[in-house]
PDB file of C-alpha atoms in Angstrom:
ATOM      1  CA  ALA A   1      27.684  27.147 -27.860  1.00 72.00           C
ATOM      2  CA  GLN A   2      30.611  25.324 -29.488  1.00 83.00           C
ATOM      3  CA  SER A   3      33.855  25.950 -27.587  1.00 91.00           C
ATOM      4  CA  VAL A   4      37.218  24.456 -26.654  1.00 95.00           C
ATOM      5  CA  SER A   5      38.861  25.043 -23.255  1.00 95.00           C
ATOM      6  CA  GLN A   6      42.522  24.570 -22.535  1.00 96.00           C
ATOM      7  CA  HIS A   7      43.279  24.552 -18.922  1.00 88.00           C
ATOM      8  CA  ASN A   8      46.873  25.806 -18.939  1.00 90.00           C
ATOM      9  CA  HIS A   9      48.051  28.960 -20.636  1.00 92.00           C
ATOM     10  CA  HIS A  10      51.779  28.396 -20.063  1.00 96.00           C
ATOM     11  CA  VAL A  11      53.524  25.186 -18.861  1.00 97.00           C
ATOM     12  CA  ILE A  12      57.161  25.083 -17.969  1.00 97.00           C
ATOM     13  CA  LEU A  13      58.902  21.604 -17.737  1.00 97.00           C
ATOM     14  CA  SER A  14      62.409  20.310 -17.680  1.00 96.00           C
ATOM     15  CA  GLU A  15      63.598  17.941 -20.249  1.00 96.00           C
ATOM     16  CA  ALA A  16      62.534  14.300 -19.773  1.00 96.00           C
ATOM     17  CA  ALA A  17      59.526  15.353 -17.643  1.00 97.00           C
ATOM     18  CA  SER A  18      56.213  13.944 -18.610  1.00 97.00           C
ATOM     19  CA  LEU A  19      53.575  16.179 -20.184  1.00 97.00           C
ATOM     20  CA  GLU A  20      49.831  16.238 -20.093  1.00 97.00           C
ATOM     21  CA  LEU A  21      47.868  19.250 -21.479  1.00 97.00           C
ATOM     22  CA  GLY A  22      44.134  19.328 -20.758  1.00 96.00           C
ATOM     23  CA  CYS A  23      41.498  20.032 -23.157  1.00 97.00           C
ATOM     24  CA  ASN A  24      37.747  19.980 -22.911  1.00 97.00           C
ATOM     25  CA  TYR A  25      35.197  20.739 -25.533  1.00 95.00           C
ATOM     26  CA  SER A  26      31.607  21.729 -25.826  1.00 92.00           C
ATOM     27  CA  TYR A  27      29.940  20.705 -29.157  1.00 85.00           C
ATOM     28  CA  GLY A  28      26.723  19.053 -30.050  1.00 79.00           C
ATOM     29  CA  GLY A  29      26.930  15.949 -32.238  1.00 82.00           C
ATOM     30  CA  THR A  30      29.718  13.822 -33.390  1.00 85.00           C
ATOM     31  CA  VAL A  31      33.083  15.490 -33.581  1.00 88.00           C
ATOM     32  CA  ASN A  32      36.540  15.339 -34.805  1.00 90.00           C
ATOM     33  CA  LEU A  33      39.264  16.257 -32.384  1.00 93.00           C
ATOM     34  CA  PHE A  34      42.716  17.723 -33.095  1.00 94.00           C
ATOM     35  CA  TRP A  35      45.915  18.803 -31.604  1.00 96.00           C
ATOM     36  CA  TYR A  36      47.830  21.352 -33.638  1.00 95.00           C
ATOM     37  CA  VAL A  37      51.385  22.557 -32.739  1.00 95.00           C
ATOM     38  CA  GLN A  38      53.022  25.927 -33.671  1.00 91.00           C
ATOM     39  CA  TYR A  39      56.739  25.926 -33.272  1.00 91.00           C
ATOM     40  CA  PRO A  40      58.288  29.350 -32.919  1.00 86.00           C
ATOM     41  CA  GLY A  41      58.127  31.218 -36.166  1.00 79.00           C
ATOM     42  CA  GLN A  42      56.399  28.339 -37.960  1.00 82.00           C
ATOM     43  CA  HIS A  43      52.973  27.576 -39.117  1.00 81.00           C
ATOM     44  CA  LEU A  44      50.262  25.407 -37.493  1.00 88.00           C
ATOM     45  CA  GLN A  45      50.959  21.725 -38.015  1.00 90.00           C
ATOM     46  CA  LEU A  46      48.772  18.782 -37.276  1.00 91.00           C
ATOM     47  CA  LEU A  47      50.089  16.830 -34.343  1.00 95.00           C
ATOM     48  CA  LEU A  48      47.305  14.214 -34.208  1.00 95.00           C
ATOM     49  CA  LYS A  49      43.591  13.834 -34.699  1.00 93.00           C
ATOM     50  CA  TYR A  50      40.732  11.642 -33.519  1.00 93.00           C
ATOM     51  CA  PHE A  51      37.717  10.882 -35.670  1.00 88.00           C
ATOM     52  CA  SER A  52      36.641   7.313 -34.812  1.00 87.00           C
ATOM     53  CA  GLY A  53      37.750   3.960 -33.529  1.00 90.00           C
ATOM     54  CA  ASP A  54      40.450   3.621 -30.737  1.00 93.00           C
ATOM     55  CA  PRO A  55      40.137   6.612 -28.406  1.00 94.00           C
ATOM     56  CA  LEU A  56      43.820   6.621 -27.823  1.00 97.00           C
ATOM     57  CA  VAL A  57      45.378   8.375 -30.769  1.00 96.00           C
ATOM     58  CA  LYS A  58      49.185   8.354 -31.447  1.00 96.00           C
ATOM     59  CA  GLY A  59      50.708  11.265 -33.320  1.00 94.00           C
ATOM     60  CA  ILE A  60      53.931  12.515 -34.515  1.00 93.00           C
ATOM     61  CA  LYS A  61      57.068  13.051 -32.321  1.00 94.00           C
ATOM     62  CA  GLY A  62      55.831  10.627 -29.550  1.00 95.00           C
ATOM     63  CA  PHE A  63      52.742  12.553 -28.650  1.00 97.00           C
ATOM     64  CA  GLU A  64      49.373  10.815 -27.919  1.00 97.00           C
ATOM     65  CA  ALA A  65      45.971  11.941 -26.882  1.00 98.00           C
ATOM     66  CA  GLU A  66      42.972  10.178 -25.315  1.00 96.00           C
ATOM     67  CA  PHE A  67      39.347  10.860 -26.263  1.00 95.00           C
ATOM     68  CA  ILE A  68      37.075  10.361 -23.228  1.00 95.00           C
ATOM     69  CA  LYS A  69      33.608  10.984 -24.534  1.00 91.00           C
ATOM     70  CA  SER A  70      31.924  10.967 -21.077  1.00 92.00           C
ATOM     71  CA  LYS A  71      34.200  13.772 -19.917  1.00 94.00           C
ATOM     72  CA  PHE A  72      34.259  15.720 -23.223  1.00 94.00           C
ATOM     73  CA  SER A  73      38.014  15.573 -22.988  1.00 96.00           C
ATOM     74  CA  PHE A  74      40.916  15.173 -25.247  1.00 97.00           C
ATOM     75  CA  ASN A  75      44.071  15.512 -23.251  1.00 97.00           C
ATOM     76  CA  LEU A  76      47.538  15.478 -24.989  1.00 98.00           C
ATOM     77  CA  ARG A  77      50.325  13.478 -23.365  1.00 98.00           C
ATOM     78  CA  LYS A  78      54.029  12.707 -23.948  1.00 97.00           C
ATOM     79  CA  PRO A  79      55.989  10.627 -21.459  1.00 97.00           C
ATOM     80  CA  SER A  80      59.296  12.442 -21.873  1.00 97.00           C
ATOM     81  CA  VAL A  81      59.594  15.918 -23.369  1.00 97.00           C
ATOM     82  CA  GLN A  82      62.519  17.388 -25.296  1.00 96.00           C
ATOM     83  CA  TRP A  83      63.756  20.894 -25.583  1.00 95.00           C
ATOM     84  CA  SER A  84      62.595  20.925 -29.191  1.00 95.00           C
ATOM     85  CA  ASP A  85      58.876  20.407 -27.983  1.00 96.00           C
ATOM     86  CA  THR A  86      58.945  24.130 -26.983  1.00 96.00           C
ATOM     87  CA  ALA A  87      55.975  25.470 -28.914  1.00 96.00           C
ATOM     88  CA  GLU A  88      52.304  26.593 -28.740  1.00 94.00           C
ATOM     89  CA  TYR A  89      49.833  23.645 -28.618  1.00 97.00           C
ATOM     90  CA  PHE A  90      46.169  24.169 -29.776  1.00 96.00           C
ATOM     91  CA  CYS A  91      43.317  21.729 -29.109  1.00 97.00           C
ATOM     92  CA  ALA A  92      40.585  21.950 -31.725  1.00 95.00           C
ATOM     93  CA  VAL A  93      37.237  20.428 -32.534  1.00 93.00           C
ATOM     94  CA  ASN A  94      35.014  20.354 -35.729  1.00 89.00           C
ATOM     95  CA  ALA A  95      31.883  18.580 -36.787  1.00 83.00           C
ATOM     96  CA  TYR A  96      32.138  14.975 -38.020  1.00 78.00           C
ATOM     97  CA  SER A  97      31.395  16.083 -41.597  1.00 74.00           C
ATOM     98  CA  SER A  98      33.396  17.171 -44.504  1.00 71.00           C
ATOM     99  CA  ALA A  99      35.082  20.508 -44.534  1.00 76.00           C
ATOM    100  CA  SER A 100      33.555  21.993 -41.455  1.00 85.00           C
ATOM    101  CA  LYS A 101      35.028  24.917 -39.634  1.00 91.00           C
ATOM    102  CA  ILE A 102      37.531  24.233 -36.913  1.00 93.00           C
ATOM    103  CA  ILE A 103      36.953  25.729 -33.405  1.00 94.00           C
ATOM    104  CA  PHE A 104      40.319  26.207 -31.642  1.00 95.00           C
ATOM    105  CA  GLY A 105      41.145  26.562 -28.001  1.00 95.00           C
ATOM    106  CA  SER A 106      43.185  29.369 -26.700  1.00 94.00           C
ATOM    107  CA  GLY A 107      46.396  27.516 -26.772  1.00 95.00           C
ATOM    108  CA  THR A 108      48.919  26.325 -24.249  1.00 96.00           C
ATOM    109  CA  ARG A 109      52.513  27.637 -24.426  1.00 96.00           C
ATOM    110  CA  LEU A 110      54.920  24.905 -23.482  1.00 97.00           C
ATOM    111  CA  SER A 111      58.496  25.919 -22.452  1.00 97.00           C
ATOM    112  CA  ILE A 112      61.075  23.253 -21.925  1.00 95.00           C
ATOM    113  CA  ARG A 113      64.110  23.920 -19.827  1.00 91.00           C
ATOM    114  CA  PRO A 114      67.248  22.266 -21.244  1.00 83.00           C
TER     115      PRO A 114
ATOM    116  CA  GLU B   1      55.347  17.226 -49.265  1.00 74.00           C
ATOM    117  CA  PRO B   2      52.843  19.809 -50.661  1.00 79.00           C
ATOM    118  CA  GLU B   3      52.258  22.867 -48.537  1.00 90.00           C
ATOM    119  CA  VAL B   4      49.814  25.732 -48.406  1.00 94.00           C
ATOM    120  CA  THR B   5      51.835  28.847 -49.151  1.00 95.00           C
ATOM    121  CA  GLN B   6      50.733  32.530 -48.308  1.00 96.00           C
ATOM    122  CA  THR B   7      52.040  35.904 -49.391  1.00 95.00           C
ATOM    123  CA  PRO B   8      53.123  38.322 -48.153  1.00 96.00           C
ATOM    124  CA  SER B   9      54.516  37.105 -44.848  1.00 94.00           C
ATOM    125  CA  HIS B  10      53.937  40.597 -43.366  1.00 96.00           C
ATOM    126  CA  GLN B  11      51.775  43.453 -44.694  1.00 97.00           C
ATOM    127  CA  VAL B  12      51.606  46.877 -43.151  1.00 97.00           C
ATOM    128  CA  THR B  13      48.910  49.234 -44.204  1.00 97.00           C
ATOM    129  CA  GLN B  14      47.124  52.358 -43.191  1.00 97.00           C
ATOM    130  CA  MET B  15      43.596  52.381 -41.718  1.00 97.00           C
ATOM    131  CA  GLY B  16      40.987  52.678 -44.481  1.00 97.00           C
ATOM    132  CA  GLN B  17      43.204  51.127 -47.122  1.00 97.00           C
ATOM    133  CA  GLU B  18      42.342  47.921 -48.946  1.00 97.00           C
ATOM    134  CA  VAL B  19      44.482  44.884 -48.595  1.00 98.00           C
ATOM    135  CA  ILE B  20      44.646  41.607 -50.488  1.00 97.00           C
ATOM    136  CA  LEU B  21      46.107  38.547 -48.888  1.00 98.00           C
ATOM    137  CA  ARG B  22      47.084  35.679 -51.057  1.00 97.00           C
ATOM    138  CA  CYS B  23      47.173  31.909 -50.673  1.00 97.00           C
ATOM    139  CA  VAL B  24      48.104  29.109 -52.750  1.00 97.00           C
ATOM    140  CA  PRO B  25      46.270  25.974 -51.526  1.00 96.00           C
ATOM    141  CA  ILE B  26      47.506  22.471 -52.075  1.00 95.00           C
ATOM    142  CA  SER B  27      46.794  21.621 -55.688  1.00 92.00           C
ATOM    143  CA  ASN B  28      44.219  18.737 -55.362  1.00 90.00           C
ATOM    144  CA  HIS B  29      42.332  20.363 -52.592  1.00 94.00           C
ATOM    145  CA  LEU B  30      38.863  21.518 -53.097  1.00 93.00           C
ATOM    146  CA  TYR B  31      37.934  23.400 -49.945  1.00 94.00           C
ATOM    147  CA  PHE B  32      39.613  26.574 -48.791  1.00 96.00           C
ATOM    148  CA  TYR B  33      39.365  28.505 -45.537  1.00 97.00           C
ATOM    149  CA  TRP B  34      40.524  31.608 -43.874  1.00 98.00           C
ATOM    150  CA  TYR B  35      41.181  31.893 -40.113  1.00 97.00           C
ATOM    151  CA  ARG B  36      42.794  34.645 -38.082  1.00 96.00           C
ATOM    152  CA  GLN B  37      44.483  35.071 -34.807  1.00 92.00           C
ATOM    153  CA  ILE B  38      44.529  38.514 -33.068  1.00 93.00           C
ATOM    154  CA  LEU B  39      47.727  38.696 -30.879  1.00 88.00           C
ATOM    155  CA  GLY B  40      47.105  36.802 -27.680  1.00 82.00           C
ATOM    156  CA  GLN B  41      43.757  35.388 -28.676  1.00 86.00           C
ATOM    157  CA  LYS B  42      42.325  32.199 -30.183  1.00 88.00           C
ATOM    158  CA  VAL B  43      42.484  31.162 -33.855  1.00 93.00           C
ATOM    159  CA  GLU B  44      39.090  32.104 -35.245  1.00 95.00           C
ATOM    160  CA  PHE B  45      37.312  30.835 -38.317  1.00 96.00           C
ATOM    161  CA  LEU B  46      36.365  33.407 -40.850  1.00 97.00           C
ATOM    162  CA  VAL B  47      35.124  31.674 -44.067  1.00 97.00           C
ATOM    163  CA  SER B  48      35.146  28.475 -45.957  1.00 95.00           C
ATOM    164  CA  PHE B  49      34.891  28.288 -49.785  1.00 95.00           C
ATOM    165  CA  TYR B  50      34.037  25.559 -52.254  1.00 93.00           C
ATOM    166  CA  ASN B  51      33.212  25.452 -55.929  1.00 91.00           C
ATOM    167  CA  ASN B  52      33.519  29.255 -56.206  1.00 92.00           C
ATOM    168  CA  GLU B  53      31.100  29.943 -53.480  1.00 93.00           C
ATOM    169  CA  ILE B  54      31.155  30.670 -49.777  1.00 95.00           C
ATOM    170  CA  SER B  55      30.207  27.580 -47.869  1.00 93.00           C
ATOM    171  CA  GLU B  56      30.172  29.046 -44.441  1.00 93.00           C
ATOM    172  CA  LYS B  57      31.184  32.307 -42.788  1.00 95.00           C
ATOM    173  CA  SER B  58      31.449  33.661 -39.247  1.00 95.00           C
ATOM    174  CA  GLU B  59      30.120  36.763 -37.612  1.00 93.00           C
ATOM    175  CA  ILE B  60      33.496  38.336 -38.133  1.00 93.00           C
ATOM    176  CA  PHE B  61      33.258  38.011 -41.931  1.00 95.00           C
ATOM    177  CA  ASP B  62      31.218  41.117 -42.586  1.00 93.00           C
ATOM    178  CA  ASP B  63      30.768  43.162 -45.808  1.00 94.00           C
ATOM    179  CA  GLN B  64      34.381  44.496 -45.469  1.00 95.00           C
ATOM    180  CA  PHE B  65      35.627  40.997 -46.255  1.00 97.00           C
ATOM    181  CA  SER B  66      35.540  39.101 -49.535  1.00 97.00           C
ATOM    182  CA  VAL B  67      37.154  36.015 -50.932  1.00 97.00           C
ATOM    183  CA  GLU B  68      37.875  34.977 -54.467  1.00 95.00           C
ATOM    184  CA  ARG B  69      39.610  32.252 -56.387  1.00 92.00           C
ATOM    185  CA  PRO B  70      40.671  34.372 -59.338  1.00 87.00           C
ATOM    186  CA  ASP B  71      42.452  31.587 -61.166  1.00 87.00           C
ATOM    187  CA  GLY B  72      43.215  27.885 -60.746  1.00 78.00           C
ATOM    188  CA  SER B  73      45.837  28.150 -58.035  1.00 87.00           C
ATOM    189  CA  ASN B  74      45.298  31.359 -55.873  1.00 94.00           C
ATOM    190  CA  PHE B  75      42.742  32.007 -53.152  1.00 96.00           C
ATOM    191  CA  THR B  76      42.504  35.579 -51.880  1.00 97.00           C
ATOM    192  CA  LEU B  77      41.064  37.345 -48.886  1.00 98.00           C
ATOM    193  CA  LYS B  78      40.259  40.991 -49.452  1.00 97.00           C
ATOM    194  CA  ILE B  79      39.649  43.594 -46.785  1.00 97.00           C
ATOM    195  CA  ARG B  80      38.110  46.691 -48.372  1.00 96.00           C
ATOM    196  CA  SER B  81      38.701  49.326 -45.747  1.00 95.00           C
ATOM    197  CA  THR B  82      40.924  48.120 -43.009  1.00 96.00           C
ATOM    198  CA  LYS B  83      40.460  48.954 -39.398  1.00 96.00           C
ATOM    199  CA  LEU B  84      42.970  48.934 -36.447  1.00 97.00           C
ATOM    200  CA  GLU B  85      41.157  45.839 -35.050  1.00 96.00           C
ATOM    201  CA  ASP B  86      41.872  43.912 -38.263  1.00 97.00           C
ATOM    202  CA  SER B  87      45.485  43.645 -37.214  1.00 97.00           C
ATOM    203  CA  ALA B  88      46.062  39.961 -36.818  1.00 96.00           C
ATOM    204  CA  MET B  89      47.763  36.874 -38.210  1.00 95.00           C
ATOM    205  CA  TYR B  90      45.654  35.527 -41.086  1.00 97.00           C
ATOM    206  CA  PHE B  91      45.974  31.806 -41.921  1.00 97.00           C
ATOM    207  CA  CYS B  92      44.773  30.112 -45.064  1.00 97.00           C
ATOM    208  CA  ALA B  93      43.977  26.456 -45.027  1.00 96.00           C
ATOM    209  CA  SER B  94      42.840  23.859 -47.550  1.00 95.00           C
ATOM    210  CA  SER B  95      41.384  20.394 -47.497  1.00 93.00           C
ATOM    211  CA  GLN B  96      40.379  17.668 -49.930  1.00 91.00           C
ATOM    212  CA  GLY B  97      36.763  17.439 -48.674  1.00 86.00           C
ATOM    213  CA  LEU B  98      37.034  13.824 -47.782  1.00 84.00           C
ATOM    214  CA  ALA B  99      33.919  12.177 -46.239  1.00 77.00           C
ATOM    215  CA  GLY B 100      33.234  12.049 -42.554  1.00 69.00           C
ATOM    216  CA  GLY B 101      36.035  12.490 -40.225  1.00 72.00           C
ATOM    217  CA  THR B 102      38.976  11.784 -42.553  1.00 79.00           C
ATOM    218  CA  ASP B 103      39.162  15.209 -44.027  1.00 86.00           C
ATOM    219  CA  THR B 104      42.138  17.221 -42.697  1.00 88.00           C
ATOM    220  CA  GLN B 105      42.860  21.013 -43.039  1.00 91.00           C
ATOM    221  CA  TYR B 106      46.317  21.919 -43.824  1.00 92.00           C
ATOM    222  CA  PHE B 107      47.447  25.443 -42.753  1.00 93.00           C
ATOM    223  CA  GLY B 108      49.700  28.043 -44.389  1.00 94.00           C
ATOM    224  CA  PRO B 109      52.370  29.869 -42.482  1.00 92.00           C
ATOM    225  CA  GLY B 110      50.152  32.982 -42.116  1.00 94.00           C
ATOM    226  CA  THR B 111      50.260  36.592 -43.139  1.00 96.00           C
ATOM    227  CA  ARG B 112      50.788  39.074 -40.323  1.00 96.00           C
ATOM    228  CA  LEU B 113      48.623  42.153 -41.100  1.00 98.00           C
ATOM    229  CA  THR B 114      49.394  45.357 -39.103  1.00 97.00           C
ATOM    230  CA  VAL B 115      47.043  48.264 -39.582  1.00 97.00           C
ATOM    231  CA  LEU B 116      48.447  51.630 -38.590  1.00 96.00           C
TER     232      LEU B 116
END
């Protein structure tokens, strides 16, 4: 069955700490991988995506993610978090084809202490 | 930057009533989607729509649900007879339908549906 697992439900960090959010997926075939972010009171925004090429993907606001095919993982990282990174982060996957449905993980709530 | 918009932002209805949630996708996009998120749960796919037809639908999208593109700009989700368990945040999304992995779905801000 197609699924996405996010290991942490709630992560609390201090400003300037490094961040890594885990994500594993189960999906037959070639995939696209995403991280979406939802800031408090706002809509889902695309943080970054991987669909081919360099498995290390750089996104907005200093975030990056690494696709490790052998581990079915797509972990999100940021070397130094800021208070404004407080948000819910969703890992997601869909099939490598046009306009296919997105399967979301359950989300990780990130709280940053100022 | 173009955005997907949704109205209303919050809809309260009585069980058994019909509701219509409205979305205006990005203007040059061809594929449209509805997802929902029950409080505390995952975002779940409901349906995708292209060329005035449903492309794919999930098990959740039963006969109580329907979608329509009534004109050149709006995309609607209708729930015929709402149930308590339909209470959720409903997200509309749209994409251009680009080939391979280059297609990206852009999400609207959501409509919070509360069924009493």
